[in-house]
Coordinates of C-alpha atoms and ligand atoms in Angstrom, one line a residue:
Chain A
M176 CA -30.4 27.1 -16.3
E177 CA -26.6 27.0 -16.4
T178 CA -25.2 23.5 -16.1
K179 CA -22.5 23.3 -13.5
V180 CA -22.0 19.6 -12.9
E181 CA -22.2 17.0 -15.5
I182 CA -21.8 13.4 -14.4
H183 CA -21.2 11.0 -17.3
N184 CA -21.7 7.3 -16.8
L185 CA -19.7 7.1 -13.5
R186 CA -18.7 3.6 -12.5
K187 CA -16.7 2.3 -9.5
Q188 CA -15.6 -1.3 -9.1
F189 CA -14.1 -2.6 -5.8
G190 CA -12.6 -5.9 -6.8
P191 CA -15.5 -7.9 -8.3
F192 CA -18.1 -5.7 -6.6
T193 CA -19.7 -2.8 -8.5
A194 CA -20.5 0.0 -6.0
V195 CA -21.5 2.6 -8.6
D196 CA -22.9 1.2 -11.8
G197 CA -23.1 3.9 -14.5
I198 CA -24.6 7.0 -13.0
S199 CA -25.3 10.0 -15.2
F200 CA -27.0 13.3 -14.5
Q201 CA -26.5 17.1 -14.7
V202 CA -27.1 19.8 -12.2
G203 CA -27.5 23.5 -12.8
R204 CA -27.2 26.6 -10.8
G205 CA -29.8 27.1 -8.1
E206 CA -30.5 23.4 -7.8
V207 CA -30.3 21.8 -4.5
L208 CA -30.1 18.1 -5.3
G209 CA -30.9 15.5 -2.7
F210 CA -29.0 12.4 -3.4
L211 CA -31.1 9.6 -1.8
G212 CA -30.6 6.0 -1.3
P213 CA -30.4 3.3 1.3
N214 CA -27.1 2.6 3.1
G215 CA -24.6 1.1 0.7
A216 CA -26.4 2.4 -2.4
G217 CA -23.2 4.1 -3.6
K218 CA -23.9 7.7 -2.6
S219 CA -20.6 8.3 -0.9
T220 CA -18.6 6.5 -3.5
T221 CA -20.2 8.7 -6.2
M222 CA -19.3 11.8 -4.3
K223 CA -15.8 10.7 -3.7
M224 CA -15.3 10.3 -7.4
V225 CA -16.9 13.6 -8.3
T226 CA -14.7 15.4 -5.8
G227 CA -11.6 13.7 -7.1
F228 CA -10.7 11.5 -4.1
L229 CA -11.4 8.2 -5.8
T230 CA -10.5 7.5 -9.5
P231 CA -13.5 6.3 -11.4
T232 CA -13.3 2.8 -13.0
D233 CA -15.1 4.4 -15.9
G234 CA -16.9 7.7 -16.8
T235 CA -16.1 11.1 -15.4
A236 CA -17.5 14.3 -13.9
V237 CA -17.2 17.7 -15.3
V238 CA -17.4 20.5 -12.8
C239 CA -17.8 24.1 -14.1
G240 CA -16.2 23.0 -17.4
D241 CA -13.2 21.2 -15.8
D242 CA -13.0 17.4 -16.1
I243 CA -12.1 15.9 -12.7
T244 CA -10.0 13.1 -14.2
R245 CA -8.2 15.2 -16.8
N246 CA -7.8 18.5 -14.9
P247 CA -8.3 17.6 -11.2
L248 CA -6.8 20.7 -9.7
A249 CA -9.0 23.1 -11.7
A250 CA -12.1 21.0 -11.0
K251 CA -11.3 20.9 -7.3
R252 CA -11.0 24.7 -7.1
H253 CA -14.7 25.0 -8.1
M254 CA -15.8 22.6 -5.3
G255 CA -16.3 22.6 -1.6
Y256 CA -16.7 19.1 -0.1
L257 CA -17.9 17.9 3.3
P258 CA -16.9 14.2 3.5
E259 CA -19.0 11.8 5.5
G260 CA -18.5 12.2 9.2
A261 CA -16.8 15.7 8.7
P262 CA -13.2 14.6 9.4
G263 CA -10.8 17.3 10.7
Y264 CA -7.3 17.3 12.2
A265 CA -8.0 16.4 15.8
D266 CA -5.2 18.4 17.4
M267 CA -5.8 21.6 15.6
T268 CA -8.2 24.4 16.7
P269 CA -10.9 25.5 14.3
T270 CA -9.0 28.7 13.7
G271 CA -5.7 26.9 12.9
F272 CA -7.5 24.3 10.7
L273 CA -9.4 26.9 8.7
R274 CA -6.3 28.9 8.2
F275 CA -4.6 25.9 6.8
I276 CA -7.5 25.3 4.4
A277 CA -7.5 29.0 3.4
E278 CA -3.8 28.8 2.6
I279 CA -4.2 25.6 0.6
R280 CA -7.0 27.3 -1.3
G281 CA -4.5 30.0 -2.1
F282 CA -5.4 32.8 0.3
R283 CA -2.6 34.6 2.2
G284 CA -2.2 37.3 4.8
A285 CA -5.1 39.6 5.5
E286 CA -7.4 37.9 2.9
R287 CA -6.9 34.6 4.6
D288 CA -7.7 36.0 8.0
R289 CA -10.7 37.9 6.7
R290 CA -12.1 34.7 5.1
V291 CA -11.5 32.6 8.2
A292 CA -13.2 35.2 10.4
E293 CA -16.1 35.6 8.1
V294 CA -16.8 31.9 7.7
M295 CA -16.5 31.3 11.5
E296 CA -19.0 33.9 12.1
R297 CA -21.3 32.5 9.5
V298 CA -21.4 29.0 10.9
H299 CA -21.2 30.2 14.5
L300 CA -17.8 28.8 15.5
L301 CA -16.4 31.8 17.3
E302 CA -17.0 30.5 20.8
V303 CA -14.9 27.4 20.2
A304 CA -12.3 29.1 17.9
H305 CA -9.4 28.1 20.1
Q306 CA -10.4 24.7 21.3
P307 CA -8.9 21.5 19.8
I308 CA -11.2 19.9 17.2
D309 CA -11.3 16.5 19.0
T310 CA -12.8 18.1 22.1
L311 CA -15.7 19.6 20.1
S312 CA -19.3 18.3 20.1
K313 CA -20.6 16.6 17.0
G314 CA -22.6 19.7 16.1
Y315 CA -19.5 21.9 16.3
K316 CA -17.4 19.4 14.4
R317 CA -19.9 19.4 11.6
R318 CA -19.8 23.2 11.5
V319 CA -16.0 23.1 11.2
G320 CA -16.5 20.7 8.2
L321 CA -19.1 23.0 6.6
A322 CA -16.8 26.0 7.2
Q323 CA -13.9 24.4 5.4
A324 CA -16.2 23.5 2.5
I325 CA -17.6 27.0 2.0
L326 CA -14.5 29.1 2.9
H327 CA -13.5 29.7 -0.7
D328 CA -17.0 30.5 -1.8
P329 CA -17.2 27.6 -4.3
Q330 CA -19.7 27.4 -7.1
V331 CA -20.4 23.8 -6.3
L332 CA -21.0 22.4 -2.9
I333 CA -21.0 18.6 -2.2
L334 CA -22.2 17.5 1.2
D335 CA -22.2 13.9 2.3
E336 CA -24.8 13.4 5.0
P337 CA -24.5 17.0 6.3
T338 CA -27.1 16.5 9.1
D339 CA -26.4 12.9 10.1
G340 CA -26.2 12.5 13.8
L341 CA -27.2 16.0 14.7
D342 CA -30.0 16.9 17.1
P343 CA -33.1 18.6 15.7
N344 CA -31.9 22.2 16.5
Q345 CA -28.6 21.5 14.8
K346 CA -30.3 20.0 11.8
H347 CA -32.5 23.0 11.5
E348 CA -29.5 25.3 11.6
V349 CA -27.6 23.3 8.9
R350 CA -30.6 23.3 6.7
N351 CA -31.0 27.0 7.0
L352 CA -27.4 27.5 6.0
I353 CA -28.0 25.3 3.0
R354 CA -31.1 27.2 2.0
E355 CA -29.2 30.5 2.4
M356 CA -26.5 29.4 -0.1
A357 CA -28.9 27.7 -2.5
E358 CA -29.5 30.6 -4.9
E359 CA -25.9 31.2 -5.9
K360 CA -24.6 27.7 -5.9
V361 CA -25.1 24.2 -7.0
I362 CA -25.6 22.0 -3.9
I363 CA -25.5 18.2 -4.0
L364 CA -26.3 16.6 -0.6
S365 CA -26.7 13.0 0.2
T366 CA -29.0 11.8 2.8
H367 CA -31.2 8.9 3.8
I368 CA -33.5 11.1 5.7
L369 CA -36.5 11.8 3.5
E370 CA -37.8 14.8 5.4
E371 CA -34.6 16.5 4.5
V372 CA -35.4 16.4 0.8
D373 CA -38.8 18.1 1.4
A374 CA -37.0 20.6 3.7
V375 CA -34.2 21.8 1.5
C376 CA -34.1 20.2 -2.0
N377 CA -35.8 21.2 -5.2
R378 CA -34.7 18.0 -6.9
A379 CA -34.1 14.5 -5.8
I380 CA -32.3 11.6 -7.3
I381 CA -32.9 8.2 -5.8
I382 CA -30.2 5.6 -6.3
A383 CA -30.1 1.9 -5.4
H384 CA -27.4 -0.6 -6.1
G385 CA -25.3 2.0 -7.8
R386 CA -27.9 3.1 -10.3
V387 CA -30.3 6.0 -10.7
V388 CA -33.8 4.7 -10.2
A389 CA -35.7 8.0 -10.0
D390 CA -34.9 11.7 -10.8
G391 CA -37.3 14.6 -10.4
T392 CA -38.7 17.3 -8.1
P393 CA -39.8 16.0 -4.7
G394 CA -43.4 16.7 -6.0
E395 CA -42.9 14.6 -9.1
L396 CA -41.5 11.8 -7.0
E397 CA -44.4 11.9 -4.6
A398 CA -46.7 11.7 -7.6
R399 CA -45.3 8.2 -8.2
S400 CA -46.5 7.0 -4.8
R401 CA -49.6 4.9 -4.7
Y402 CA -50.8 7.3 -2.1
H403 CA -50.6 10.2 -4.6
N404 CA -54.2 11.7 -4.8
A405 CA -55.4 9.2 -2.2
V406 CA -58.4 10.6 -0.2
V407 CA -58.4 10.2 3.5
L408 CA -61.7 10.1 5.2
R409 CA -62.3 10.2 9.0
L410 CA -65.7 9.1 10.1
P411 CA -67.4 9.6 13.5
E412 CA -68.2 6.8 15.9
G413 CA -70.7 4.3 14.6
R414 CA -70.6 5.5 11.0
D415 CA -69.0 3.6 8.1
A416 CA -69.1 3.8 4.4
P417 CA -69.9 0.3 3.1
G418 CA -69.6 0.0 -0.7
I419 CA -67.3 3.0 -1.2
E420 CA -64.6 0.6 -2.6
G421 CA -67.0 0.0 -5.5
L422 CA -66.4 3.4 -7.0
P423 CA -64.9 3.1 -10.5
D424 CA -61.7 5.0 -9.8
V425 CA -61.0 3.7 -6.4
A426 CA -58.4 0.9 -6.5
G427 CA -58.5 -0.1 -2.8
V428 CA -59.3 1.0 0.7
E429 CA -57.1 0.9 3.8
R430 CA -59.0 0.9 7.1
E431 CA -57.7 2.1 10.4
E432 CA -59.9 1.8 13.5
D433 CA -59.4 4.4 16.2
G434 CA -59.6 2.5 19.5
D435 CA -60.1 5.6 21.6
T436 CA -63.0 7.3 19.8
G437 CA -64.4 4.2 18.1
G438 CA -64.3 6.1 14.8
V439 CA -62.7 4.8 11.6
T440 CA -60.3 6.3 9.1
L441 CA -60.5 5.2 5.5
R442 CA -57.7 5.8 3.0
L443 CA -59.0 5.5 -0.5
L444 CA -56.3 4.7 -3.1
P445 CA -56.9 5.9 -6.6
R446 CA -56.6 3.8 -9.7
E447 CA -53.5 5.0 -11.6
G448 CA -53.2 8.2 -9.5
R449 CA -56.4 9.7 -10.9
P450 CA -58.1 12.4 -8.9
I451 CA -61.0 10.8 -7.0
L452 CA -62.1 13.7 -4.7
D453 CA -65.2 14.7 -6.7
E454 CA -66.4 11.1 -7.0
V455 CA -65.9 10.5 -3.3
T456 CA -67.7 13.7 -2.1
A457 CA -70.6 13.1 -4.4
W458 CA -70.9 9.5 -3.1
L459 CA -70.9 10.8 0.5
R460 CA -73.4 13.5 -0.2
E461 CA -75.8 11.0 -1.7
R462 CA -75.7 9.0 1.4
A463 CA -75.7 12.0 3.8
I464 CA -72.5 10.9 5.4
E465 CA -70.6 13.8 7.0
P466 CA -66.9 13.0 7.6
L467 CA -65.0 14.6 10.5
E468 CA -62.1 15.1 8.2
L469 CA -61.5 14.8 4.5
Y470 CA -58.3 15.5 2.6
V471 CA -56.2 14.6 -0.4
E472 CA -52.7 13.2 0.1
Q473 CA -49.8 14.4 -2.0
G474 CA -48.1 11.0 -1.9
R475 CA -45.3 9.9 0.3
L476 CA -41.6 10.0 -0.6
D477 CA -40.9 7.2 1.8
D478 CA -43.3 5.0 0.0
V479 CA -41.7 5.8 -3.4
F480 CA -38.3 5.3 -1.9
R481 CA -39.2 1.9 -0.5
T482 CA -40.8 0.7 -3.7
L483 CA -37.9 1.9 -5.9
T484 CA -35.1 0.7 -3.7
T485 CA -36.3 -2.7 -2.6
H486 CA -37.7 -4.7 -5.5
H487 CA -34.3 -4.8 -7.2
Chain B
M145 CA 8.6 23.6 -5.0
T146 CA 5.1 24.6 -5.2
R147 CA 3.4 26.8 -2.6
Q148 CA 1.2 23.9 -1.6
I149 CA 4.2 22.0 -0.4
G150 CA 5.0 24.8 1.9
V151 CA 1.5 25.0 3.3
I152 CA 1.4 21.3 4.0
F153 CA 4.9 21.4 5.4
R154 CA 4.0 24.1 7.9
R155 CA 0.8 22.5 9.1
E156 CA 2.6 19.2 9.5
L157 CA 5.6 20.5 11.4
G158 CA 3.3 22.6 13.6
A159 CA 1.3 19.4 14.4
Y160 CA 4.4 17.8 15.8
F161 CA 4.7 20.5 18.4
T162 CA 1.0 20.7 19.4
T163 CA 1.2 17.2 20.7
P164 CA 3.6 15.7 23.3
I165 CA 5.1 13.5 20.6
A166 CA 7.7 16.1 19.7
Y167 CA 9.0 16.6 23.1
V168 CA 9.0 12.9 24.0
F169 CA 10.8 12.2 20.8
I170 CA 13.4 14.8 21.4
V171 CA 14.0 13.9 25.0
I172 CA 14.4 10.2 24.1
F173 CA 16.7 11.0 21.2
L174 CA 19.0 13.2 23.3
F175 CA 19.0 10.8 26.2
L176 CA 19.9 7.8 24.0
S177 CA 22.5 9.9 22.1
G178 CA 24.1 10.6 25.5
V179 CA 24.0 7.0 26.7
F180 CA 25.4 5.6 23.5
T181 CA 28.1 8.2 23.2
F182 CA 29.4 8.4 26.8
H183 CA 28.8 4.9 28.0
L184 CA 28.6 2.4 25.2
G185 CA 30.9 4.4 23.0
N186 CA 33.7 4.8 25.6
F187 CA 33.9 8.5 24.7
F188 CA 36.3 9.2 27.6
L189 CA 38.4 6.1 27.3
R190 CA 39.2 6.6 23.7
G191 CA 41.0 9.8 24.7
Q192 CA 40.3 11.4 21.4
A193 CA 38.4 14.6 20.8
D194 CA 36.0 13.6 18.1
L195 CA 32.4 12.5 17.8
H196 CA 33.1 9.1 16.4
S197 CA 31.3 7.3 19.3
F198 CA 28.4 9.6 18.9
F199 CA 27.7 9.0 15.2
T200 CA 28.5 5.3 15.2
Y201 CA 25.3 4.6 17.0
H202 CA 23.1 6.8 14.9
P203 CA 21.9 4.0 12.5
W204 CA 20.8 2.0 15.5
L205 CA 19.2 4.9 17.2
Y206 CA 17.3 5.8 14.0
L207 CA 16.2 2.2 13.6
V208 CA 14.0 2.6 16.7
L209 CA 13.1 6.2 16.7
I210 CA 12.5 7.1 13.0
P211 CA 9.8 4.5 12.5
A212 CA 8.0 6.0 15.5
L213 CA 8.3 9.5 13.9
A214 CA 7.1 8.3 10.5
M215 CA 4.3 5.9 11.4
R216 CA 1.7 8.6 11.8
L217 CA 2.5 10.4 8.5
W218 CA -0.2 8.7 6.5
A219 CA -1.7 6.1 8.8
E220 CA -3.2 8.8 10.9
E221 CA -4.7 10.6 7.9
R222 CA -6.3 7.3 6.8
K223 CA -7.6 6.5 10.3
S224 CA -9.2 9.9 10.9
G225 CA -10.5 10.3 7.3
T226 CA -8.6 13.5 6.9
I227 CA -6.9 12.0 3.9
E228 CA -10.1 12.5 2.0
L229 CA -10.2 16.1 3.1
L230 CA -6.6 16.7 2.1
L231 CA -6.7 15.1 -1.3
T232 CA -9.9 16.8 -2.4
Q233 CA -8.2 20.2 -1.9
P234 CA -6.4 21.6 -4.9
V235 CA -3.1 19.8 -4.2
T236 CA -1.3 17.1 -6.1
L237 CA -0.6 13.8 -4.3
A238 CA 3.1 14.3 -4.9
D239 CA 3.0 17.7 -3.2
A240 CA 1.2 16.2 -0.2
V241 CA 3.7 13.4 0.1
L242 CA 6.6 15.7 -0.3
G243 CA 5.3 18.3 2.1
K244 CA 4.6 15.8 4.8
F245 CA 8.0 14.1 4.4
L246 CA 9.9 17.3 4.5
A247 CA 8.1 18.3 7.7
A248 CA 9.1 15.0 9.3
W249 CA 12.7 15.5 8.0
A250 CA 12.8 19.0 9.4
F251 CA 11.7 17.7 12.7
A252 CA 14.5 15.1 12.7
A253 CA 16.9 17.9 11.8
I254 CA 15.8 19.9 14.8
A255 CA 16.3 16.9 17.1
L256 CA 19.8 16.4 15.6
L257 CA 20.7 20.1 16.0
L258 CA 19.7 19.9 19.7
T259 CA 22.6 17.5 20.2
F260 CA 24.9 20.6 19.9
P261 CA 26.0 20.4 23.6
I262 CA 27.8 17.2 22.8
W263 CA 29.7 19.1 20.0
I264 CA 30.5 21.9 22.4
T265 CA 31.8 19.4 24.9
V266 CA 34.3 17.9 22.5
N267 CA 35.4 21.4 21.5
Y268 CA 35.9 22.2 25.2
L269 CA 37.8 19.0 25.9
G270 CA 40.1 19.1 22.9
E271 CA 40.6 20.2 19.3
P272 CA 38.4 18.1 17.1
D273 CA 38.3 18.4 13.4
N274 CA 35.0 20.3 13.0
G275 CA 34.9 19.6 9.3
V276 CA 34.6 15.9 10.0
I277 CA 31.9 16.6 12.5
L278 CA 30.0 18.7 10.1
S279 CA 30.2 16.1 7.4
A280 CA 29.0 13.5 9.9
Y281 CA 26.1 15.6 10.8
L282 CA 25.2 15.9 7.1
G283 CA 25.5 12.1 6.7
S284 CA 23.3 11.5 9.7
L285 CA 20.7 13.8 8.4
L286 CA 20.7 12.2 5.0
M287 CA 20.4 8.8 6.6
A288 CA 17.5 10.0 8.8
G289 CA 15.8 11.1 5.5
G290 CA 16.3 7.6 4.1
F291 CA 14.7 6.0 7.1
L292 CA 11.9 8.5 7.0
A293 CA 11.1 7.9 3.4
I294 CA 10.8 4.2 4.0
G295 CA 8.6 5.0 7.0
S296 CA 6.4 7.3 4.8
C297 CA 5.8 4.5 2.4
F298 CA 4.8 1.9 5.0
S299 CA 2.7 4.4 6.9
A300 CA 0.7 4.8 3.6
I301 CA 0.0 1.1 3.4
T302 CA -2.1 0.9 6.6
R303 CA -4.3 2.8 8.9
N304 CA -2.7 1.0 11.8
Q305 CA 0.3 2.9 13.2
V306 CA 1.7 -0.2 15.0
I307 CA 1.8 -2.1 11.8
A308 CA 3.4 0.9 10.0
F309 CA 6.1 1.0 12.8
V310 CA 6.9 -2.7 12.6
L311 CA 7.1 -2.8 8.8
T312 CA 9.3 0.3 8.7
A313 CA 11.6 -1.0 11.4
V314 CA 12.0 -4.4 9.7
V315 CA 12.8 -2.9 6.2
S316 CA 15.1 -0.3 7.7
L317 CA 16.9 -3.1 9.6
A318 CA 17.5 -4.9 6.3
F319 CA 18.9 -1.7 4.8
V320 CA 21.3 -1.3 7.8
L321 CA 22.3 -4.9 8.0
A322 CA 23.0 -5.2 4.2
G323 CA 26.5 -3.7 4.9
F324 CA 27.3 -5.8 7.9
P325 CA 30.2 -8.3 7.6
L326 CA 28.1 -11.0 9.2
V327 CA 25.5 -10.6 6.4
L328 CA 28.0 -10.1 3.6
N329 CA 30.1 -13.2 4.8
F330 CA 26.9 -15.2 4.4
F331 CA 26.9 -14.4 0.7
T332 CA 30.6 -14.4 -0.1
G333 CA 32.0 -17.7 -1.2
W334 CA 28.9 -19.0 -3.0
A335 CA 27.2 -15.9 -4.4
P336 CA 28.7 -14.0 -7.3
Q337 CA 30.8 -11.0 -6.3
V338 CA 28.5 -8.7 -8.2
L339 CA 25.6 -9.7 -5.9
V340 CA 27.7 -9.2 -2.7
D341 CA 28.7 -5.8 -4.0
T342 CA 25.2 -4.9 -4.9
I343 CA 24.0 -5.8 -1.4
R344 CA 26.8 -3.8 0.2
S345 CA 26.0 -0.9 -2.1
F346 CA 22.4 -0.8 -0.7
S347 CA 23.5 -0.5 2.9
F348 CA 23.0 2.6 4.9
L349 CA 26.1 1.7 6.9
S350 CA 28.7 1.7 4.1
H351 CA 27.4 5.1 2.8
F352 CA 27.1 6.6 6.2
D353 CA 30.5 5.4 7.4
A354 CA 32.3 7.2 4.7
I355 CA 30.5 10.5 5.3
S356 CA 30.8 10.3 9.1
K357 CA 34.6 10.0 8.7
G358 CA 34.6 13.3 6.8
V359 CA 34.7 11.9 3.3
I360 CA 32.0 13.6 1.4
D361 CA 31.7 11.5 -1.8
I362 CA 29.0 12.7 -4.2
R363 CA 28.1 9.1 -4.8
D364 CA 27.1 8.6 -1.1
I365 CA 24.9 11.7 -1.4
I366 CA 23.3 10.5 -4.6
Y367 CA 22.7 7.2 -2.9
F368 CA 20.7 8.8 -0.1
V369 CA 18.9 11.2 -2.3
S370 CA 17.8 8.6 -4.8
L371 CA 16.8 6.3 -2.0
I372 CA 14.5 9.0 -0.6
A373 CA 13.1 9.7 -4.1
F374 CA 12.5 6.1 -4.6
W375 CA 10.5 5.5 -1.4
L376 CA 8.6 8.8 -1.8
Y377 CA 7.6 7.7 -5.3
A378 CA 6.5 4.4 -3.8
T379 CA 4.5 6.3 -1.2
V380 CA 2.6 8.1 -4.0
L381 CA 1.9 4.8 -5.8
V382 CA 0.7 3.1 -2.6
I383 CA -1.7 5.9 -1.8
E384 CA -2.9 6.1 -5.4
L385 CA -3.7 2.4 -5.4
R386 CA -5.1 2.1 -1.9
K387 CA -7.0 5.3 -1.5
A388 CA -10.3 3.6 -1.1
D389 CA -9.4 1.4 1.8
Ligands
LIG238 N1 -13.2 0.9 -0.2 C1 -14.2 0.0 -0.4 N2 -13.9 -1.3 -0.7 C2 -14.8 -2.2 -0.9 N3 -16.2 -1.9 -1.0 C3 -16.5 -0.6 -0.7 C4 -15.5 0.4 -0.4 N4 -16.2 1.6 -0.2 C5 -17.5 1.3 -0.3 N5 -17.7 0.0 -0.6 C6 -19.0 -0.7 -0.8 O1 -19.7 0.0 -1.9 C7 -21.0 0.1 -1.6 C8 -21.5 1.6 -1.6 O2 -20.9 2.3 -0.5 P1 -21.2 3.8 -0.2 O3 -20.9 4.6 -1.4 O4 -20.4 4.2 1.0 O5 -22.7 3.8 0.1 P2 -23.7 4.9 0.7 O6 -22.8 6.1 0.9 O7 -24.8 5.1 -0.3 O8 -24.2 4.3 2.0 C9 -21.3 -0.5 -0.2 O9 -21.7 -1.8 -0.4 C10 -19.9 -0.6 0.4 O10 -19.7 -1.7 1.2
LIG239 MG1 -22.4 7.2 2.7

């Protein structure tokens, strides 16, 4: 895998407050990196430094071989950036605005017009092409923001909360677009929506208080959840499984009574994430208990997220 | 001149005309020019075919109008967040500052050019010295650039356009008044002559007066150009320091 973005010990201090506290990681081609963290964790600040808007207090980012602090113009040429909230010049139309971006990215004449037309078609902006940006809906504004970020076909795409505030259809559309571009680019997107990570990312970094607290594939992170390999067992009315918590690899049991059917659902948590399915099915067979439903959980990202980002 | 300055210049100048600001500004500028020239300036009573009464009032006109033109330069970018978009494009901050300033200056030049009916009027009424008039136009344009550069800097300090307007107007007023006898008399007598001369030398009025009388002294031109350069440099520093806010 070809490394495209290297982030070295980035720090940002606002007065006495440290917003980003020594973040380092590398991202390669084909990776869609979800940058996760609660509000105020330092996601936006990190992105602002990587894209060259804010000057780091310490550390740097190297994008496609160009250092953003030493050679900002070259580094910026490799990147497309969607700032948080997708700002745009309110009085301009999407066409006018994208032409301006195309020109500032160095395209002129027919090449400029071709790029603008292409990108507008790609993100479905044609129907509002000549309407001032401040009259557009949130969804369209976000598309304008995405269009300006991808117009020059950058190798690295940095998107700050690209789906925030969009309705489910619009979210779906933006995610499709991200998936389409994933193969040829490096994409770093920040979010606090965990389902987004499962939907589009093949890697996730969780940050809290300006530091990286976890880095791995969504599957690897889920494996760190106490629900990883948990067995869920739904029993019919009147049945229970007394004593199942005594199994050697079962660390605990969460019970949930179902008021409507009178049944009960047991969630058996494994000791240190060990697989317990065999043990549980054997135990049930011995006692001739037939569950209505029995399955193994992968683990929950939100659980990992909460554990990692709160006890700091 | 890089190409980026041109791109930013065109967008910015275009933006003036997509909103009513441009037209309101031009109408007010022309209206006040007329009022000052023909009423306050006793254009007809003076019985002379020149534009003295027209240009005399330009510093005062600019004092009110230029801060209004300059206030949105950077404050608006900050408020809407487009500053982040602009400065993450492959442009240097200096290019962005210069491109935006030049657009505002070009706009002021357009407003100034639209006062040509007044110039036609004096030529119709008499035989003015058009060289003097041309020189005065040049002086007025340079002075407008000075006011705008101050405005650019104060617009970069805040996201609030009203604050940017007030700060620009106050500092501009100081630059105008520095040449006023009232102010200078306050210093003469007790302050060293060097200080009085220094204060006078910073005044818009003393430099503008000379050019508006047809005396094009290279020192006056250098004064305005370096004043503009100074304030634009200050704009770059202010944005660099306060980008995060
Ligand atoms: N310009 C600034 N001045 C002072 N503090 C800031 C500034 N920008 C961000 N912060 C603080 O830095 C922390 C990280 O902010 P941010 O990067 O926006 O978080 P996130 O995007 O993860 O929600 C927050 O506590 C925020 O209040
Ligand atoms: Mg954020």
